[in-house]
Short mmCIF file of C-alpha atoms and ligand atoms in Angstrom, two decimals:
data_model
loop_
_atom_site.label_atom_id
_atom_site.label_comp_id
_atom_site.label_asym_id
_atom_site.label_seq_id
_atom_site.Cartn_x
_atom_site.Cartn_y
_atom_site.Cartn_z
CA UNK A 289 21.09 -27.48 -8.74
CA UNK A 290 22.25 -28.08 -5.22
CA UNK A 291 20.65 -30.71 -2.98
CA UNK A 292 20.51 -28.51 0.08
CA UNK A 293 16.95 -27.39 0.75
CA UNK A 294 16.35 -23.65 0.35
CA UNK A 295 16.64 -21.73 3.58
CA UNK A 296 13.47 -20.24 5.04
CA UNK A 297 13.47 -16.47 4.80
CA UNK A 298 12.40 -15.32 8.27
CA UNK A 299 11.75 -11.79 6.98
CA UNK A 300 8.54 -13.06 5.35
CA UNK A 301 7.06 -14.97 8.29
CA UNK A 302 3.92 -13.48 9.83
CA UNK A 303 3.78 -13.48 13.64
CA UNK A 304 1.72 -16.70 13.59
CA UNK A 305 4.05 -18.39 11.10
CA UNK A 306 7.12 -17.31 13.09
CA UNK A 307 5.64 -19.08 16.13
CA UNK A 308 4.98 -22.18 14.02
CA UNK A 309 8.54 -22.07 12.73
CA UNK A 310 10.05 -21.94 16.22
CA UNK A 311 7.63 -24.64 17.43
CA UNK A 312 8.82 -26.83 14.53
CA UNK A 313 12.37 -26.70 15.88
CA UNK A 314 11.24 -27.33 19.45
CA UNK A 315 11.45 -23.72 20.65
CA UNK A 316 8.96 -21.72 22.67
CA UNK A 317 6.78 -18.85 21.50
CA UNK A 318 8.92 -16.15 23.08
CA UNK A 319 11.71 -17.02 20.66
CA UNK A 320 9.41 -16.02 17.80
CA UNK A 321 8.79 -12.70 19.52
CA UNK A 322 12.51 -12.15 20.04
CA UNK A 323 13.18 -12.91 16.39
CA UNK A 324 10.46 -10.53 15.18
CA UNK A 325 12.01 -7.78 17.30
CA UNK A 326 15.53 -8.48 16.04
CA UNK A 327 14.45 -8.34 12.44
CA UNK A 328 11.78 -5.66 12.34
CA UNK A 329 12.76 -3.39 15.21
CA UNK A 330 16.53 -3.66 15.30
CA UNK A 331 17.10 -4.43 11.63
CA UNK A 332 19.40 -7.30 12.55
CA UNK A 333 19.87 -10.04 9.98
CA UNK A 334 22.99 -11.68 11.41
CA UNK A 335 22.04 -14.51 13.78
CA UNK A 336 25.43 -14.27 15.53
CA UNK A 337 24.48 -10.82 16.80
CA UNK A 338 21.19 -12.04 18.29
CA UNK A 339 22.75 -12.37 21.69
CA UNK A 340 19.65 -13.43 23.60
CA UNK A 341 19.44 -16.61 21.52
CA UNK A 342 21.71 -19.43 22.73
CA UNK A 343 24.73 -20.50 20.70
CA UNK A 344 23.23 -23.83 19.65
CA UNK A 345 20.02 -22.14 18.54
CA UNK A 346 21.92 -19.55 16.53
CA UNK A 347 23.80 -22.32 14.75
CA UNK A 348 20.57 -24.18 14.04
CA UNK A 349 18.96 -21.02 12.68
CA UNK A 350 21.90 -20.33 10.39
CA UNK A 351 21.67 -23.85 9.04
CA UNK A 352 18.00 -23.77 8.06
CA UNK A 353 17.03 -20.13 7.76
CA UNK A 354 18.16 -16.66 6.78
CA UNK A 355 17.01 -13.07 6.80
CA UNK A 356 17.16 -12.15 3.11
CA UNK A 357 16.49 -8.48 2.40
CA UNK A 358 15.33 -6.82 -0.83
CA UNK A 359 18.12 -5.18 -2.75
CA UNK A 360 17.86 -1.39 -2.85
CA UNK A 361 19.09 -0.28 -6.25
CA UNK A 362 18.22 3.38 -6.04
CA UNK A 363 17.14 5.92 -3.47
CA UNK A 364 16.00 9.47 -3.98
CA UNK A 365 15.00 12.45 -1.86
CA UNK A 366 12.57 15.16 -2.84
CA UNK A 367 12.82 18.82 -1.86
CA UNK A 368 9.55 18.37 0.01
CA UNK A 369 10.94 15.53 2.15
CA UNK A 370 9.38 12.69 0.14
CA UNK A 371 11.72 9.72 -0.23
CA UNK A 372 11.65 6.97 -2.75
CA UNK A 373 13.34 3.58 -2.91
CA UNK A 374 13.60 1.32 -5.93
CA UNK A 375 14.03 -2.28 -4.81
CA UNK A 376 14.99 -5.12 -7.06
CA UNK A 377 13.06 -8.31 -6.53
CA UNK A 378 14.17 -11.78 -7.63
CA UNK A 379 13.68 -12.13 -11.39
CA UNK A 380 14.90 -8.61 -12.13
CA UNK A 381 11.66 -6.72 -11.69
CA UNK A 382 11.62 -3.72 -9.43
CA UNK A 383 9.10 -2.02 -7.22
CA UNK A 384 9.13 1.47 -5.87
CA UNK A 385 8.18 2.46 -2.37
CA UNK A 386 7.47 6.03 -1.39
CA UNK A 387 7.61 7.73 2.02
CA UNK A 388 5.70 10.96 2.52
CA UNK A 389 6.41 12.91 5.69
CA UNK A 390 3.77 15.30 6.94
CA UNK A 391 3.44 17.45 10.02
CA UNK A 392 1.83 14.84 12.22
CA UNK A 393 2.51 11.58 10.41
CA UNK A 394 4.69 9.69 7.95
CA UNK A 395 3.01 7.56 5.32
CA UNK A 396 4.58 4.71 3.41
CA UNK A 397 3.01 3.65 0.12
CA UNK A 398 3.62 -0.06 -0.47
CA UNK A 399 3.20 -2.29 -3.55
CA UNK A 400 1.56 -5.71 -3.54
CA UNK A 401 2.21 -7.01 -7.07
CA UNK A 402 4.52 -6.33 -9.98
CA UNK A 403 2.11 -4.89 -12.51
CA UNK A 404 -1.64 -5.44 -12.28
CA UNK A 405 -4.09 -7.62 -14.19
CA UNK A 406 -7.11 -5.36 -13.81
CA UNK A 407 -6.33 -2.87 -16.56
CA UNK A 408 -8.08 0.26 -15.32
CA UNK A 409 -8.02 2.62 -18.28
CA UNK A 410 -6.40 5.57 -16.46
CA UNK A 411 -3.72 3.60 -14.58
CA UNK A 412 -0.21 3.13 -15.88
CA UNK A 413 0.34 0.04 -13.74
CA UNK A 414 -2.65 -1.54 -15.44
CA UNK A 415 -1.22 -0.66 -18.84
CA UNK A 416 1.96 -2.48 -17.90
CA UNK A 417 0.08 -5.77 -17.46
CA UNK A 418 0.58 -8.35 -14.74
CA UNK A 419 3.97 -9.78 -13.97
CA UNK A 420 3.67 -11.55 -10.61
CA UNK A 421 2.58 -11.41 -6.98
CA UNK A 422 5.05 -10.12 -4.42
CA UNK A 423 5.96 -12.51 -1.61
CA UNK A 424 5.37 -11.58 2.05
CA UNK A 425 9.11 -10.89 2.37
CA UNK A 426 8.96 -8.55 -0.61
CA UNK A 427 5.95 -6.68 0.74
CA UNK A 428 7.17 -6.31 4.31
CA UNK A 429 10.70 -5.79 2.95
CA UNK A 430 9.52 -2.45 1.59
CA UNK A 431 8.48 -1.39 5.10
CA UNK A 432 11.70 -2.81 6.55
CA UNK A 433 13.93 -0.87 4.16
CA UNK A 434 12.08 2.38 4.75
CA UNK A 435 11.95 1.93 8.53
CA UNK A 436 15.62 1.02 8.79
CA UNK A 437 16.72 3.94 6.67
CA UNK A 438 15.81 6.19 9.57
CA UNK A 439 18.13 4.65 12.12
CA UNK A 440 21.62 3.35 12.78
CA UNK A 441 22.05 -0.43 12.54
CA UNK A 442 21.70 -2.15 15.90
CA UNK A 443 19.66 0.63 17.47
CA UNK A 444 15.95 0.35 18.01
CA UNK A 445 14.29 2.10 15.12
CA UNK A 446 12.44 5.39 15.43
CA UNK A 447 8.77 5.50 14.65
CA UNK A 448 8.90 7.66 11.58
CA UNK A 449 6.40 5.53 9.68
CA UNK A 450 3.01 6.03 11.29
CA UNK A 451 0.82 4.95 8.35
CA UNK A 452 1.04 2.37 5.61
CA UNK A 453 -1.18 2.45 2.54
CA UNK A 454 -1.35 -0.55 0.21
CA UNK A 455 -1.62 1.77 -2.75
CA UNK A 456 1.47 1.11 -4.78
CA UNK A 457 1.53 -1.25 -7.73
CA UNK A 458 -1.00 -4.03 -7.89
CA UNK A 459 -4.41 -5.06 -6.58
CA UNK A 460 -3.76 -6.18 -2.99
CA UNK A 461 -6.88 -8.36 -2.77
CA UNK A 462 -5.62 -10.46 -5.69
CA UNK A 463 -2.53 -11.33 -3.63
CA UNK A 464 -4.64 -11.94 -0.59
CA UNK A 465 -2.68 -14.30 1.67
CA UNK A 466 0.65 -12.53 1.25
CA UNK A 467 -0.85 -9.09 1.76
CA UNK A 468 -2.74 -10.20 4.88
CA UNK A 469 0.40 -11.78 6.38
CA UNK A 470 2.39 -8.62 5.65
CA UNK A 471 -0.31 -6.42 7.21
CA UNK A 472 -0.29 -8.61 10.33
CA UNK A 473 3.42 -7.87 10.62
CA UNK A 474 2.80 -4.15 10.16
CA UNK A 475 0.39 -4.22 13.10
CA UNK A 476 2.25 -6.61 15.41
CA UNK A 477 3.77 -5.05 18.52
CA UNK A 478 6.91 -7.13 18.11
CA UNK A 479 7.33 -5.86 14.56
CA UNK A 480 6.08 -2.45 13.38
CA UNK A 481 3.25 -1.94 15.88
CA UNK A 482 1.10 0.23 13.63
CA UNK A 483 -2.48 0.92 14.63
CA UNK A 484 -5.06 -0.98 12.59
CA UNK A 485 -6.62 2.36 11.74
CA UNK A 486 -3.36 3.46 10.16
CA UNK A 487 -2.88 0.49 7.87
CA UNK A 488 -5.06 0.95 4.79
CA UNK A 489 -5.80 -1.47 1.99
CA UNK A 490 -6.99 0.05 -1.26
CA UNK A 491 -9.04 -2.07 -3.65
CA UNK A 492 -10.63 -1.53 -7.02
CA UNK A 493 -13.51 -3.71 -5.82
CA UNK A 494 -12.82 -7.44 -5.73
CA UNK A 495 -16.06 -8.03 -3.86
CA UNK A 496 -15.68 -11.65 -2.63
CA UNK A 497 -12.21 -10.86 -1.33
CA UNK A 498 -13.50 -7.81 0.53
CA UNK A 499 -15.78 -10.15 2.48
CA UNK A 500 -12.92 -12.53 3.11
CA UNK A 501 -10.74 -9.64 4.29
CA UNK A 502 -13.30 -8.62 6.88
CA UNK A 503 -13.21 -12.15 8.29
CA UNK A 504 -9.46 -12.13 8.96
CA UNK A 505 -8.29 -8.58 9.69
CA UNK A 506 -9.60 -5.14 10.62
CA UNK A 507 -7.43 -2.68 8.71
CA UNK A 508 -8.87 0.48 7.20
CA UNK A 509 -10.40 0.21 3.75
CA UNK A 510 -10.09 2.46 0.73
CA UNK A 511 -12.25 1.79 -2.31
CA UNK A 512 -11.26 3.02 -5.77
CA UNK A 513 -14.61 4.15 -7.13
CA UNK A 514 -13.85 6.72 -9.86
CA UNK A 515 -17.34 6.73 -11.38
CA UNK A 516 -20.89 7.10 -10.06
CA UNK A 517 -22.58 4.93 -12.72
CA UNK A 518 -21.98 1.38 -13.95
CA UNK A 519 -21.76 2.47 -17.59
CA UNK A 520 -18.81 4.75 -16.91
CA UNK A 521 -17.19 2.54 -14.28
CA UNK A 522 -17.27 -0.42 -16.69
CA UNK A 523 -14.94 1.62 -18.91
CA UNK A 524 -12.64 3.08 -16.24
CA UNK A 525 -12.46 0.10 -13.88
CA UNK A 526 -13.30 -3.01 -15.95
CA UNK A 527 -13.67 -5.28 -12.92
CA UNK A 528 -16.93 -3.39 -12.44
CA UNK A 529 -18.45 -5.61 -15.14
CA UNK A 530 -18.01 -8.53 -12.75
CA UNK A 531 -18.83 -6.70 -9.51
CA UNK A 532 -21.03 -3.70 -10.30
CA UNK A 533 -21.42 -0.63 -8.11
CA UNK A 534 -24.39 -1.82 -6.07
CA UNK A 535 -22.47 -4.95 -5.04
CA UNK A 536 -19.33 -2.95 -4.32
CA UNK A 537 -21.18 -0.50 -2.09
CA UNK A 538 -22.86 -3.38 -0.24
CA UNK A 539 -19.50 -5.11 0.24
CA UNK A 540 -18.01 -1.85 1.57
CA UNK A 541 -20.84 -1.52 4.07
CA UNK A 542 -20.46 -5.16 5.11
CA UNK A 543 -16.73 -4.62 5.69
CA UNK A 544 -17.34 -1.53 7.81
CA UNK A 545 -20.00 -3.47 9.73
CA UNK A 546 -17.45 -6.11 10.71
CA UNK A 547 -14.98 -3.57 12.15
CA UNK A 548 -14.98 -3.41 15.95
CA UNK A 549 -15.03 0.40 15.90
CA UNK A 550 -16.87 3.07 13.95
CA UNK A 551 -14.60 3.76 11.05
CA UNK A 552 -15.27 5.31 7.69
CA UNK A 553 -14.17 3.92 4.36
CA UNK A 554 -12.07 6.15 2.12
CA UNK A 555 -13.55 6.53 -1.34
CA UNK A 556 -10.88 7.28 -3.92
CA UNK A 557 -12.03 9.16 -6.95
CA UNK A 558 -9.52 10.09 -9.64
CA UNK A 559 -10.80 13.18 -11.42
CA UNK A 560 -10.35 13.02 -15.19
CA UNK A 561 -11.11 16.05 -17.32
CA UNK A 562 -14.45 15.79 -19.10
CA UNK A 563 -14.89 12.14 -18.11
CA UNK A 564 -16.06 11.95 -14.49
CA UNK A 565 -15.66 15.47 -13.11
CA UNK A 566 -19.00 17.23 -13.76
CA UNK A 567 -21.27 18.58 -11.03
CA UNK A 568 -23.97 16.10 -12.14
CA UNK A 569 -21.51 13.30 -11.50
CA UNK A 570 -20.59 14.78 -8.10
CA UNK A 571 -24.30 14.76 -7.26
CA UNK A 572 -24.69 11.16 -8.48
CA UNK A 573 -21.72 10.19 -6.33
CA UNK A 574 -23.27 11.89 -3.32
CA UNK A 575 -26.49 9.92 -3.88
CA UNK A 576 -24.67 6.64 -4.40
CA UNK A 577 -22.77 6.93 -1.12
CA UNK A 578 -25.58 8.19 1.06
CA UNK A 579 -25.75 5.02 3.17
CA UNK A 580 -21.99 4.46 3.40
CA UNK A 581 -19.95 6.05 6.20
CA UNK A 582 -17.06 7.47 4.20
CA UNK A 583 -14.73 10.30 3.34
CA UNK A 584 -14.01 11.04 -0.26
CA UNK A 585 -10.47 11.56 -1.45
CA UNK A 586 -10.27 13.26 -4.85
CA UNK A 587 -7.14 12.58 -6.88
CA UNK A 588 -6.53 14.85 -9.85
CA UNK A 589 -5.46 12.53 -12.68
CA UNK A 590 -1.71 12.22 -13.12
CA UNK A 591 -1.03 12.09 -16.84
CA UNK A 592 1.31 9.53 -18.39
CA UNK A 593 2.29 9.08 -22.04
CA UNK A 594 -0.52 7.92 -24.35
CA UNK A 595 -3.11 7.76 -21.59
CA UNK A 596 -5.58 9.76 -23.66
CA UNK A 597 -6.83 11.49 -20.49
CA UNK A 598 -6.24 14.93 -19.00
CA UNK A 599 -6.14 16.38 -15.53
CA UNK A 600 -9.02 18.80 -14.87
CA UNK A 601 -8.31 22.44 -14.04
CA UNK A 602 -7.96 23.26 -10.35
CA UNK A 603 -11.18 25.19 -10.62
CA UNK A 604 -13.10 22.10 -11.75
CA UNK A 605 -11.50 20.04 -8.99
CA UNK A 606 -12.53 22.60 -6.33
CA UNK A 607 -16.07 22.75 -7.68
CA UNK A 608 -16.43 18.97 -7.56
CA UNK A 609 -15.14 18.93 -3.99
CA UNK A 610 -17.32 21.83 -2.92
CA UNK A 611 -20.42 20.10 -4.26
CA UNK A 612 -19.67 17.02 -2.17
CA UNK A 613 -19.05 19.20 0.88
CA UNK A 614 -22.39 20.91 0.26
CA UNK A 615 -23.92 17.42 0.51
CA UNK A 616 -22.27 16.96 3.93
CA UNK A 617 -19.41 14.75 2.86
CA UNK A 618 -15.84 15.04 4.03
CA UNK A 619 -14.12 15.56 0.69
CA UNK A 620 -10.42 16.26 0.31
CA UNK A 621 -8.04 16.71 -2.58
CA UNK A 622 -4.87 14.71 -2.64
CA UNK A 623 -1.85 16.91 -3.11
CA UNK A 624 1.04 15.95 -5.34
CA UNK A 625 4.20 15.18 -3.43
CA UNK A 626 7.66 14.23 -4.58
CA UNK A 627 7.12 15.00 -8.25
CA UNK A 628 10.68 16.33 -8.55
CA UNK A 629 11.94 12.78 -7.93
CA UNK A 630 9.27 11.07 -10.04
CA UNK A 631 7.50 9.83 -6.93
CA UNK A 632 4.09 11.39 -7.44
CA UNK A 633 1.00 9.36 -8.41
CA UNK A 634 1.54 7.89 -11.86
CA UNK A 635 5.27 8.49 -11.85
CA UNK A 636 6.71 5.31 -10.46
CA UNK A 637 8.65 2.92 -12.63
CA UNK A 638 8.33 -0.82 -12.66
CA UNK A 639 11.62 -1.85 -14.19
CA UNK A 640 15.11 -1.25 -12.87
CA UNK A 641 16.45 -0.33 -16.31
CA UNK A 642 14.13 2.63 -16.40
CA UNK A 643 16.17 4.25 -13.66
CA UNK A 644 18.73 5.21 -16.23
CA UNK A 645 16.11 6.82 -18.44
CA UNK A 646 14.19 8.60 -15.76
CA UNK A 647 12.03 10.74 -17.91
CA UNK A 648 11.52 8.19 -20.64
CA UNK A 649 8.75 6.08 -19.27
CA UNK A 650 6.55 6.10 -16.23
CA UNK A 651 5.01 2.75 -15.64
CA UNK A 652 3.48 2.67 -12.24
CA UNK A 653 0.83 4.72 -10.55
CA UNK A 654 0.77 5.11 -6.87
CA UNK A 655 -1.07 7.03 -4.22
CA UNK A 656 0.97 9.27 -2.06
CA UNK A 657 -1.11 10.58 0.75
CA UNK A 658 -2.79 8.95 3.65
CA UNK A 659 -6.40 8.68 2.60
CA UNK A 660 -7.50 8.57 6.22
CA UNK A 661 -7.54 12.28 6.45
CA UNK A 662 -6.68 13.38 2.97
CA UNK A 663 -4.98 16.60 2.05
CA UNK A 664 -6.27 19.94 1.04
CA UNK A 665 -4.46 21.53 -1.85
N1 SAH B 725 -5.17 -1.61 -7.09
C1 SAH B 725 -5.58 -0.88 -5.97
C2 SAH B 725 -4.46 -0.16 -5.27
C3 SAH B 725 -3.38 0.48 -6.12
S1 SAH B 725 -3.84 1.75 -7.19
C4 SAH B 725 -6.67 0.12 -6.36
O1 SAH B 725 -6.92 0.29 -7.54
O2 SAH B 725 -7.29 0.66 -5.46
C5 SAH B 725 -4.19 3.02 -6.06
C6 SAH B 725 -4.86 4.19 -6.72
O3 SAH B 725 -4.09 4.68 -7.81
C7 SAH B 725 -6.24 3.95 -7.30
O4 SAH B 725 -7.22 4.50 -6.48
C8 SAH B 725 -6.19 4.77 -8.59
O5 SAH B 725 -7.18 5.74 -8.52
C9 SAH B 725 -4.94 5.53 -8.53
N2 SAH B 725 -4.40 5.87 -9.84
C10 SAH B 725 -4.00 5.02 -10.79
N3 SAH B 725 -3.54 5.71 -11.85
C11 SAH B 725 -3.67 7.02 -11.55
C12 SAH B 725 -3.34 8.20 -12.25
N4 SAH B 725 -2.80 8.16 -13.44
N5 SAH B 725 -3.60 9.39 -11.65
C13 SAH B 725 -4.14 9.43 -10.41
N6 SAH B 725 -4.43 8.33 -9.70
C14 SAH B 725 -4.21 7.13 -10.26
FE1 SF4 B 726 -4.70 -2.29 -10.90
FE2 SF4 B 726 -5.45 -0.42 -9.10
FE3 SF4 B 726 -4.22 0.28 -11.41
FE4 SF4 B 726 -6.72 -0.64 -11.49
S1 SF4 B 726 -6.01 1.27 -10.46
S2 SF4 B 726 -5.04 -1.26 -12.86
S3 SF4 B 726 -6.67 -2.16 -9.86
S4 SF4 B 726 -3.34 -0.94 -9.74
#
């Protein structure tokens, strides 16, 4: 063990913490803004190239801090334009990040944890168990890597990423502080400058944290519902036993009530054959949500080995959607993108070694589309 204190990784400092950092070394606020721009807009990690910082300051920065980036171990491109990166995080675990280009937007699907503790019965991430929380640097590092892959080093990046969804591995509300800091960076004009409407956090329903979220940030909210009754939801999404549907719906309404604008929640509903996809269940869902401003995004189940569940036929999926539409809901079906590079929902791996055995094991499940508008099949 060396005696030198670990250097601070500036990649993981939120805008507020970057200001605190520069204040702590006797520098003004604008230095923090310059640094955010160098890192997140120009992709610069070498202090010597940050020419608007004085020589003495650059030396000081190099002594106590660094810009340490995630290591990209694999990158893949799909025929449909979807891109996927596997990044290795300290400790050997890996996360995958997926970029989905569409006509009028580009959506990045970002992970918040390695694995997940909540064990939803249809989710391969849940089956993998919980490994650890990602740090702020590891969360925003996924955005950084994707954003920088679209431009030449040193040039200001292009705005290819218009939307971020926290829908990769993990339950973002159980890594609250790090996820909130990372989302502040996504929305900061000196960093990624995304609109708050286009940054979406998806939760399986950690009710107290939903209230806390509404007190500190105003991103868009997606709620993983998947069942219209407590009995069924207790099985599919076990955290429902702690925070049942009525509480979850109330918390969703409270969150929307705190937003400064009129925004709808996205309700995610994974359709599983013979489990939650009947017309009676569509009707129960319509009743359940009648006082919640929302759009419903239907996700046909993506099978993985030994899940015990099946994807419904397209016909059943359409019928479920059409019933919701007949009840005046906006209901869309999420299309599968990037499945030729194992980037579709339920196809992401969680361990680097799996790269070499691509078809052997799919550990992670991830959402690929922007739930704000959803996709018609
Ligand atoms: N933990 C958060 C965010 C990550 S999971 C949450 O649960 O909301 C994001 C989405 O992945 C969830 O809505 C879940 O419906 C979906 N999902 C998980 N496994 C899936 C699978 N096998 N097929 C389709 N969607 C799946
Ligand atoms: Fe965790 Fe979300 Fe998967 Fe449930 S669906 S196990 S909360 S990642």
